[in-house]
PDB file of C-alpha atoms and ligand atoms in Angstrom:
ATOM      1  CA  THR A   1     -21.448 -11.966 -12.298  1.00 71.00           C
ATOM      2  CA  GLN A   2     -19.121 -12.732  -9.574  1.00 87.00           C
ATOM      3  CA  LYS A   3     -17.534 -10.115  -6.917  1.00 95.00           C
ATOM      4  CA  ILE A   4     -13.854 -11.059  -7.420  1.00 97.00           C
ATOM      5  CA  ARG A   5     -10.670 -10.079  -5.217  1.00 98.00           C
ATOM      6  CA  ILE A   6      -8.027  -8.132  -6.962  1.00 98.00           C
ATOM      7  CA  ALA A   7      -4.447  -7.979  -5.542  1.00 98.00           C
ATOM      8  CA  ILE A   8      -2.288  -4.872  -6.679  1.00 98.00           C
ATOM      9  CA  ASP A   9       1.444  -5.088  -5.416  1.00 98.00           C
ATOM     10  CA  GLY A  10       4.682  -3.416  -6.224  1.00 97.00           C
ATOM     11  CA  PRO A  11       7.625  -1.315  -5.020  1.00 96.00           C
ATOM     12  CA  ALA A  12       7.340   2.098  -3.247  1.00 94.00           C
ATOM     13  CA  ALA A  13       5.576   5.017  -5.610  1.00 92.00           C
ATOM     14  CA  SER A  14       4.977   2.533  -8.545  1.00 93.00           C
ATOM     15  CA  GLY A  15       1.546   3.909  -8.428  1.00 91.00           C
ATOM     16  CA  LYS A  16      -0.089   1.250  -6.908  1.00 95.00           C
ATOM     17  CA  SER A  17      -2.974   2.970  -4.699  1.00 93.00           C
ATOM     18  CA  THR A  18      -3.931   5.691  -7.231  1.00 93.00           C
ATOM     19  CA  THR A  19      -4.549   2.794 -10.257  1.00 96.00           C
ATOM     20  CA  ALA A  20      -6.319   0.205  -7.192  1.00 97.00           C
ATOM     21  CA  ARG A  21      -8.598   3.483  -6.183  1.00 96.00           C
ATOM     22  CA  LEU A  22      -9.686   4.261  -9.644  1.00 97.00           C
ATOM     23  CA  LEU A  23      -9.889   0.482 -10.541  1.00 98.00           C
ATOM     24  CA  ALA A  24     -12.248   0.333  -7.497  1.00 97.00           C
ATOM     25  CA  GLN A  25     -14.405   2.884  -8.443  1.00 96.00           C
ATOM     26  CA  LYS A  26     -14.822   1.779 -12.172  1.00 97.00           C
ATOM     27  CA  LEU A  27     -15.858  -1.795 -10.615  1.00 97.00           C
ATOM     28  CA  GLY A  28     -18.155  -0.905  -7.911  1.00 96.00           C
ATOM     29  CA  TYR A  29     -15.632  -2.403  -5.608  1.00 96.00           C
ATOM     30  CA  LEU A  30     -14.219  -1.565  -2.216  1.00 95.00           C
ATOM     31  CA  TYR A  31     -10.529  -0.148  -2.415  1.00 96.00           C
ATOM     32  CA  ILE A  32      -8.513  -1.222   0.799  1.00 97.00           C
ATOM     33  CA  ASP A  33      -4.955   0.745   1.120  1.00 97.00           C
ATOM     34  CA  THR A  34      -2.703  -1.706   3.079  1.00 98.00           C
ATOM     35  CA  GLY A  35      -0.271   0.571   2.995  1.00 97.00           C
ATOM     36  CA  ALA A  36      -2.176   3.303   4.765  1.00 98.00           C
ATOM     37  CA  MET A  37      -2.663   0.685   7.666  1.00 98.00           C
ATOM     38  CA  TYR A  38       0.938  -0.026   8.196  1.00 98.00           C
ATOM     39  CA  ARG A  39       1.723   3.851   8.071  1.00 98.00           C
ATOM     40  CA  ALA A  40      -1.681   4.532  10.620  1.00 98.00           C
ATOM     41  CA  ALA A  41       0.329   1.777  12.767  1.00 98.00           C
ATOM     42  CA  THR A  42       3.799   3.507  12.275  1.00 98.00           C
ATOM     43  CA  LEU A  43       2.243   7.076  13.369  1.00 98.00           C
ATOM     44  CA  SER A  44       0.944   5.475  16.526  1.00 98.00           C
ATOM     45  CA  VAL A  45       4.287   3.790  17.505  1.00 98.00           C
ATOM     46  CA  LEU A  46       5.936   7.281  17.433  1.00 98.00           C
ATOM     47  CA  ARG A  47       3.718   9.341  18.725  1.00 98.00           C
ATOM     48  CA  ALA A  48       3.594   6.872  22.051  1.00 98.00           C
ATOM     49  CA  GLY A  49       7.500   7.673  22.188  1.00 98.00           C
ATOM     50  CA  ILE A  50       8.225   3.992  21.602  1.00 98.00           C
ATOM     51  CA  ASP A  51      11.727   2.487  20.696  1.00 98.00           C
ATOM     52  CA  VAL A  52      10.928   1.144  16.896  1.00 98.00           C
ATOM     53  CA  HIS A  53      13.765  -1.386  17.705  1.00 97.00           C
ATOM     54  CA  ASP A  54      12.205  -2.483  20.582  1.00 98.00           C
ATOM     55  CA  GLU A  55      10.023  -5.420  18.491  1.00 98.00           C
ATOM     56  CA  GLN A  56       8.326  -6.439  21.239  1.00 98.00           C
ATOM     57  CA  ALA A  57       7.044  -3.132  22.492  1.00 98.00           C
ATOM     58  CA  VAL A  58       5.769  -2.028  19.164  1.00 98.00           C
ATOM     59  CA  VAL A  59       3.820  -5.349  18.445  1.00 98.00           C
ATOM     60  CA  ASP A  60       2.167  -5.032  21.925  1.00 98.00           C
ATOM     61  CA  HIS A  61       1.160  -1.232  21.192  1.00 98.00           C
ATOM     62  CA  VAL A  62      -0.302  -2.225  17.829  1.00 98.00           C
ATOM     63  CA  ARG A  63      -2.119  -5.034  18.877  1.00 98.00           C
ATOM     64  CA  ASN A  64      -3.989  -2.107  20.927  1.00 98.00           C
ATOM     65  CA  ILE A  65      -4.659   0.235  18.507  1.00 98.00           C
ATOM     66  CA  LYS A  66      -7.612   0.096  15.854  1.00 97.00           C
ATOM     67  CA  ILE A  67      -7.228   1.103  12.381  1.00 97.00           C
ATOM     68  CA  SER A  68     -10.041   1.697  10.392  1.00 96.00           C
ATOM     69  CA  LEU A  69     -10.412   2.929   6.577  1.00 95.00           C
ATOM     70  CA  LYS A  70     -13.497   4.795   6.275  1.00 94.00           C
ATOM     71  CA  ILE A  71     -15.405   6.830   3.005  1.00 91.00           C
ATOM     72  CA  VAL A  72     -15.573  10.348   3.903  1.00 91.00           C
ATOM     73  CA  ASP A  73     -17.386  12.887   1.177  1.00 89.00           C
ATOM     74  CA  GLY A  74     -16.906  10.185  -1.209  1.00 85.00           C
ATOM     75  CA  ILE A  75     -12.931  10.098   0.023  1.00 87.00           C
ATOM     76  CA  GLN A  76     -11.379   6.935   1.590  1.00 90.00           C
ATOM     77  CA  ARG A  77      -9.641   8.070   4.990  1.00 96.00           C
ATOM     78  CA  THR A  78      -7.669   6.350   7.385  1.00 97.00           C
ATOM     79  CA  PHE A  79      -8.329   6.226  11.096  1.00 98.00           C
ATOM     80  CA  LEU A  80      -6.766   5.560  13.786  1.00 98.00           C
ATOM     81  CA  ASN A  81      -8.654   4.849  17.274  1.00 97.00           C
ATOM     82  CA  ASP A  82     -11.349   7.387  15.328  1.00 95.00           C
ATOM     83  CA  GLU A  83      -8.779   9.961  14.597  1.00 98.00           C
ATOM     84  CA  ASP A  84      -8.740  10.829  10.838  1.00 98.00           C
ATOM     85  CA  VAL A  85      -4.918  10.954  10.009  1.00 98.00           C
ATOM     86  CA  SER A  86      -4.668  10.360   6.685  1.00 96.00           C
ATOM     87  CA  ASP A  87      -2.858  13.899   6.218  1.00 93.00           C
ATOM     88  CA  GLN A  88      -0.029  12.922   8.687  1.00 96.00           C
ATOM     89  CA  ILE A  89       0.569   9.160   7.349  1.00 97.00           C
ATOM     90  CA  ARG A  90       2.525  10.300   4.449  1.00 92.00           C
ATOM     91  CA  THR A  91       5.315  12.135   5.678  1.00 91.00           C
ATOM     92  CA  PRO A  92       9.094  11.509   4.802  1.00 89.00           C
ATOM     93  CA  GLN A  93       9.960  10.577   8.441  1.00 93.00           C
ATOM     94  CA  ILE A  94       6.900   7.676   8.349  1.00 96.00           C
ATOM     95  CA  ASN A  95       8.690   6.693   5.389  1.00 93.00           C
ATOM     96  CA  GLN A  96      11.824   6.563   6.771  1.00 92.00           C
ATOM     97  CA  ILE A  97      11.325   3.801   9.737  1.00 95.00           C
ATOM     98  CA  ILE A  98       7.921   2.280   8.519  1.00 97.00           C
ATOM     99  CA  SER A  99       9.578  -0.877   6.736  1.00 96.00           C
ATOM    100  CA  VAL A 100      11.498  -1.613  10.310  1.00 97.00           C
ATOM    101  CA  ILE A 101       8.082  -1.674  11.744  1.00 97.00           C
ATOM    102  CA  SER A 102       6.326  -3.472   8.952  1.00 97.00           C
ATOM    103  CA  SER A 103       8.761  -6.050   8.939  1.00 97.00           C
ATOM    104  CA  TYR A 104       7.767  -7.526  12.485  1.00 98.00           C
ATOM    105  CA  PRO A 105       5.754 -10.669  11.958  1.00 97.00           C
ATOM    106  CA  GLY A 106       3.631  -9.894  14.972  1.00 98.00           C
ATOM    107  CA  VAL A 107       2.736  -6.412  13.030  1.00 98.00           C
ATOM    108  CA  ARG A 108       1.724  -8.079   9.922  1.00 98.00           C
ATOM    109  CA  GLU A 109       0.010 -10.878  11.791  1.00 98.00           C
ATOM    110  CA  VAL A 110      -2.432  -8.115  13.103  1.00 98.00           C
ATOM    111  CA  LEU A 111      -2.774  -6.310  10.389  1.00 98.00           C
ATOM    112  CA  ILE A 112      -3.479  -9.240   7.735  1.00 98.00           C
ATOM    113  CA  GLU A 113      -5.900 -10.546   9.942  1.00 98.00           C
ATOM    114  CA  GLN A 114      -7.982  -6.935   9.715  1.00 97.00           C
ATOM    115  CA  GLN A 115      -6.824  -7.469   5.761  1.00 98.00           C
ATOM    116  CA  ARG A 116      -8.407 -10.824   5.214  1.00 98.00           C
ATOM    117  CA  GLU A 117     -11.632  -9.925   7.230  1.00 97.00           C
ATOM    118  CA  LEU A 118     -12.606  -6.966   4.880  1.00 95.00           C
ATOM    119  CA  ALA A 119     -11.676  -9.045   1.973  1.00 97.00           C
ATOM    120  CA  LYS A 120     -13.884 -11.744   2.801  1.00 96.00           C
ATOM    121  CA  GLU A 121     -16.862 -11.033   0.925  1.00 95.00           C
ATOM    122  CA  GLY A 122     -15.117 -10.384  -2.576  1.00 96.00           C
ATOM    123  CA  GLY A 123     -15.408  -7.117  -4.535  1.00 97.00           C
ATOM    124  CA  VAL A 124     -12.365  -5.596  -3.362  1.00 98.00           C
ATOM    125  CA  VAL A 125      -9.151  -4.182  -4.665  1.00 98.00           C
ATOM    126  CA  MET A 126      -6.746  -4.469  -2.331  1.00 98.00           C
ATOM    127  CA  ASP A 127      -3.115  -2.953  -2.575  1.00 98.00           C
ATOM    128  CA  GLY A 128       0.310  -3.417  -0.929  1.00 98.00           C
ATOM    129  CA  ARG A 129       3.056  -5.500  -0.664  1.00 97.00           C
ATOM    130  CA  ASP A 130       1.761  -9.079   0.050  1.00 97.00           C
ATOM    131  CA  ILE A 131      -1.643  -9.192  -1.332  1.00 98.00           C
ATOM    132  CA  GLY A 132      -0.826 -11.757  -4.056  1.00 98.00           C
ATOM    133  CA  THR A 133       1.665 -13.844  -2.260  1.00 97.00           C
ATOM    134  CA  VAL A 134       0.221 -13.909   1.413  1.00 97.00           C
ATOM    135  CA  VAL A 135      -2.921 -11.765   2.475  1.00 98.00           C
ATOM    136  CA  LEU A 136      -4.933 -13.234  -0.602  1.00 98.00           C
ATOM    137  CA  PRO A 137      -3.332 -15.730  -2.556  1.00 98.00           C
ATOM    138  CA  ASP A 138      -6.414 -17.030  -4.219  1.00 98.00           C
ATOM    139  CA  ALA A 139      -7.308 -13.673  -5.279  1.00 98.00           C
ATOM    140  CA  GLU A 140      -9.069 -14.100  -8.604  1.00 98.00           C
ATOM    141  CA  LEU A 141      -6.436 -11.484 -10.150  1.00 98.00           C
ATOM    142  CA  LYS A 142      -2.827 -10.420  -9.321  1.00 98.00           C
ATOM    143  CA  VAL A 143      -1.059  -7.335 -10.843  1.00 98.00           C
ATOM    144  CA  PHE A 144       2.562  -6.508 -10.095  1.00 98.00           C
ATOM    145  CA  LEU A 145       2.989  -3.079 -10.810  1.00 98.00           C
ATOM    146  CA  VAL A 146       6.692  -1.580 -11.835  1.00 97.00           C
ATOM    147  CA  ALA A 147       8.110   1.401 -13.173  1.00 97.00           C
ATOM    148  CA  SER A 148      11.536   3.045 -13.673  1.00 97.00           C
ATOM    149  CA  ILE A 149      13.282   4.512 -10.289  1.00 97.00           C
ATOM    150  CA  LYS A 150      13.299   7.723 -11.964  1.00 97.00           C
ATOM    151  CA  GLU A 151       9.705   7.994 -13.347  1.00 97.00           C
ATOM    152  CA  ARG A 152       8.698   6.628  -9.476  1.00 97.00           C
ATOM    153  CA  ALA A 153      10.693   9.621  -7.537  1.00 97.00           C
ATOM    154  CA  ARG A 154       9.315  12.067 -10.033  1.00 97.00           C
ATOM    155  CA  ARG A 155       5.963  11.203  -9.269  1.00 94.00           C
ATOM    156  CA  ARG A 156       6.314  10.936  -5.528  1.00 94.00           C
ATOM    157  CA  GLN A 157       7.992  14.412  -5.584  1.00 96.00           C
ATOM    158  CA  LEU A 158       4.715  15.587  -6.916  1.00 95.00           C
ATOM    159  CA  ASP A 159       2.604  13.711  -4.409  1.00 91.00           C
ATOM    160  CA  LEU A 160       5.016  15.620  -1.978  1.00 92.00           C
ATOM    161  CA  GLU A 161       4.419  18.800  -3.867  1.00 94.00           C
ATOM    162  CA  ARG A 162       0.914  18.738  -3.556  1.00 93.00           C
ATOM    163  CA  GLN A 163       1.056  18.540   0.440  1.00 89.00           C
ATOM    164  CA  GLY A 164       3.239  21.493   0.674  1.00 93.00           C
ATOM    165  CA  ILE A 165       6.399  19.515   1.195  1.00 92.00           C
ATOM    166  CA  LYS A 166       9.505  20.063  -0.800  1.00 94.00           C
ATOM    167  CA  MET A 167      12.117  17.711  -1.648  1.00 93.00           C
ATOM    168  CA  ASP A 168      15.274  17.071  -3.437  1.00 95.00           C
ATOM    169  CA  LEU A 169      14.574  14.536  -6.450  1.00 97.00           C
ATOM    170  CA  LYS A 170      17.731  12.947  -5.561  1.00 97.00           C
ATOM    171  CA  ALA A 171      16.774  12.456  -1.765  1.00 96.00           C
ATOM    172  CA  ILE A 172      13.443  10.863  -2.536  1.00 96.00           C
ATOM    173  CA  GLU A 173      15.272   8.381  -4.935  1.00 97.00           C
ATOM    174  CA  GLN A 174      17.493   7.267  -2.162  1.00 96.00           C
ATOM    175  CA  GLU A 175      14.668   6.726   0.166  1.00 95.00           C
ATOM    176  CA  ILE A 176      12.306   5.083  -2.104  1.00 96.00           C
ATOM    177  CA  LYS A 177      15.310   2.531  -3.136  1.00 96.00           C
ATOM    178  CA  GLN A 178      16.199   2.307   0.606  1.00 96.00           C
ATOM    179  CA  ARG A 179      12.365   1.318   1.073  1.00 95.00           C
ATOM    180  CA  ASP A 180      12.390  -1.111  -1.617  1.00 96.00           C
ATOM    181  CA  LYS A 181      15.395  -2.807  -0.289  1.00 96.00           C
ATOM    182  CA  LEU A 182      14.251  -3.291   3.067  1.00 96.00           C
ATOM    183  CA  ASP A 183      10.620  -4.561   2.249  1.00 96.00           C
ATOM    184  CA  SER A 184      12.029  -7.108  -0.703  1.00 96.00           C
ATOM    185  CA  SER A 185      14.483  -8.479   2.132  1.00 96.00           C
ATOM    186  CA  ARG A 186      12.657  -8.836   5.182  1.00 95.00           C
ATOM    187  CA  ALA A 187      11.914 -12.617   6.368  1.00 94.00           C
ATOM    188  CA  GLN A 188       8.356 -12.314   6.819  1.00 92.00           C
ATOM    189  CA  SER A 189       6.411 -11.710   3.326  1.00 93.00           C
ATOM    190  CA  PRO A 190       8.787  -9.486   1.514  1.00 95.00           C
ATOM    191  CA  LEU A 191       7.767  -7.548  -1.423  1.00 95.00           C
ATOM    192  CA  LYS A 192       7.793 -10.032  -4.265  1.00 94.00           C
ATOM    193  CA  LYS A 193       5.995 -10.786  -7.444  1.00 97.00           C
ATOM    194  CA  ALA A 194       3.382 -13.690  -7.005  1.00 97.00           C
ATOM    195  CA  ASP A 195       4.156 -16.667  -9.725  1.00 97.00           C
ATOM    196  CA  ASP A 196       0.682 -15.913 -11.115  1.00 98.00           C
ATOM    197  CA  ALA A 197       0.731 -12.255 -11.141  1.00 98.00           C
ATOM    198  CA  ARG A 198       0.918 -10.404 -14.191  1.00 98.00           C
ATOM    199  CA  GLU A 199       3.221  -7.633 -14.616  1.00 98.00           C
ATOM    200  CA  LEU A 200       2.273  -3.847 -15.873  1.00 98.00           C
ATOM    201  CA  ASP A 201       5.260  -1.454 -16.102  1.00 97.00           C
ATOM    202  CA  THR A 202       3.585   1.710 -16.040  1.00 96.00           C
ATOM    203  CA  THR A 203       6.937   3.908 -16.673  1.00 96.00           C
ATOM    204  CA  ASN A 204       5.355   5.532 -19.830  1.00 96.00           C
ATOM    205  CA  LEU A 205       1.411   5.076 -19.065  1.00 96.00           C
ATOM    206  CA  THR A 206      -1.308   7.423 -17.967  1.00 95.00           C
ATOM    207  CA  ILE A 207      -3.146   6.486 -14.915  1.00 94.00           C
ATOM    208  CA  LYS A 208      -5.989   6.184 -17.270  1.00 96.00           C
ATOM    209  CA  GLU A 209      -4.223   3.726 -19.669  1.00 97.00           C
ATOM    210  CA  GLN A 210      -2.819   1.791 -16.242  1.00 97.00           C
ATOM    211  CA  VAL A 211      -6.322   1.666 -14.942  1.00 98.00           C
ATOM    212  CA  GLU A 212      -8.138   0.832 -18.511  1.00 98.00           C
ATOM    213  CA  ILE A 213      -5.540  -2.319 -18.784  1.00 98.00           C
ATOM    214  CA  ILE A 214      -6.261  -3.807 -15.601  1.00 98.00           C
ATOM    215  CA  TYR A 215     -10.078  -3.097 -15.848  1.00 98.00           C
ATOM    216  CA  ARG A 216      -9.900  -5.149 -18.954  1.00 98.00           C
ATOM    217  CA  TRP A 217      -7.886  -8.296 -17.008  1.00 98.00           C
ATOM    218  CA  ALA A 218     -10.316  -7.740 -14.474  1.00 98.00           C
ATOM    219  CA  LEU A 219     -13.240  -8.390 -16.901  1.00 97.00           C
ATOM    220  CA  GLU A 220     -11.797 -11.807 -18.393  1.00 97.00           C
ATOM    221  CA  LYS A 221     -12.300 -12.822 -14.794  1.00 96.00           C
ATOM    222  CA  ILE A 222     -15.521 -11.838 -13.869  1.00 94.00           C
TER     223      ILE A 222
HETATM  224  O1  C5P B 301       2.282   1.501   0.198  1.00 72.39           O
HETATM  225  P1  C5P B 301       2.639   2.327   0.676  1.00 72.39           P
HETATM  226  O2  C5P B 301       4.117   2.968   0.477  1.00 72.39           O
HETATM  227  O3  C5P B 301       1.981   3.020   1.437  1.00 72.39           O
HETATM  228  O4  C5P B 301       3.521   1.513   1.873  1.00 72.39           O
HETATM  229  C1  C5P B 301       4.437   2.202   2.916  1.00 72.39           C
HETATM  230  C2  C5P B 301       5.003   0.906   3.537  1.00 72.39           C
HETATM  231  O5  C5P B 301       4.317  -0.142   3.881  1.00 72.39           O
HETATM  232  C3  C5P B 301       5.823  -0.017   2.706  1.00 72.39           C
HETATM  233  O6  C5P B 301       7.188   0.451   2.321  1.00 72.39           O
HETATM  234  C4  C5P B 301       6.295  -1.530   3.779  1.00 72.39           C
HETATM  235  O7  C5P B 301       7.071  -1.452   4.687  1.00 72.39           O
HETATM  236  C5  C5P B 301       4.644  -1.459   4.215  1.00 72.39           C
HETATM  237  N1  C5P B 301       3.479  -2.449   3.800  1.00 72.39           N
HETATM  238  C6  C5P B 301       3.901  -3.719   3.657  1.00 72.39           C
HETATM  239  N2  C5P B 301       2.951  -4.507   3.393  1.00 72.39           N
HETATM  240  C7  C5P B 301       1.633  -3.952   2.706  1.00 72.39           C
HETATM  241  C8  C5P B 301       1.865  -2.597   2.774  1.00 72.39           C
HETATM  242  C9  C5P B 301       2.830  -2.105   3.037  1.00 72.39           C
HETATM  243  O8  C5P B 301       4.844  -4.259   4.374  1.00 72.39           O
HETATM  244  N3  C5P B 301       1.027  -4.869   2.480  1.00 72.39           N
END
């Protein structure tokens, strides 16, 4: 059997990372969370006190940091220059400015090269915004996840609660909508369904159900 590459794209909080992680587990594949890479880059820029609107300074900074994804005790963690930053990268503050940083072509160039390198042996499930369109245009299976804005906001609120962060549902809805708008309208690799991607609406599906559906699609390709 061949080890395929599976691209999972979709808007914010559509369930990509949970689905991709469980699917990778089921297949014995590597899971690559590209959003975590953009998040770690954003955290690093913030910490360095760089003006996020200074594109050149941001790009220069991102060229000189090391981001890696490693499994620790069976859980995938995100490292920035060897520091585990997994808990620091999923905050409302990062969500607010990440779309600015990820819109810079120089930033994308650096991270996309790393993502392609990670996928080159196959046997990967990669999630993000531009995986099927730009990062892995030859992926054997491409999935585009969607869900209603209400359901996505509800799921994100639960995620945040688990981290001890309380946020109003309306505010979350606004943040998600704003991020989707920026991610979809940027010039460089915008959030967009690839022509050959299969779309899955997860609004009324459980995580288990959505993983099972994509798993079956994957088996057709293996
Ligand atoms: O998937 P997640 O919500 O963690 O992604 C955070 C942000 O990172 C997105 O809103 C987007 O701005 C950026 N991103 C991107 N391209 C990817 C993955 C994430 O631009 N492949």
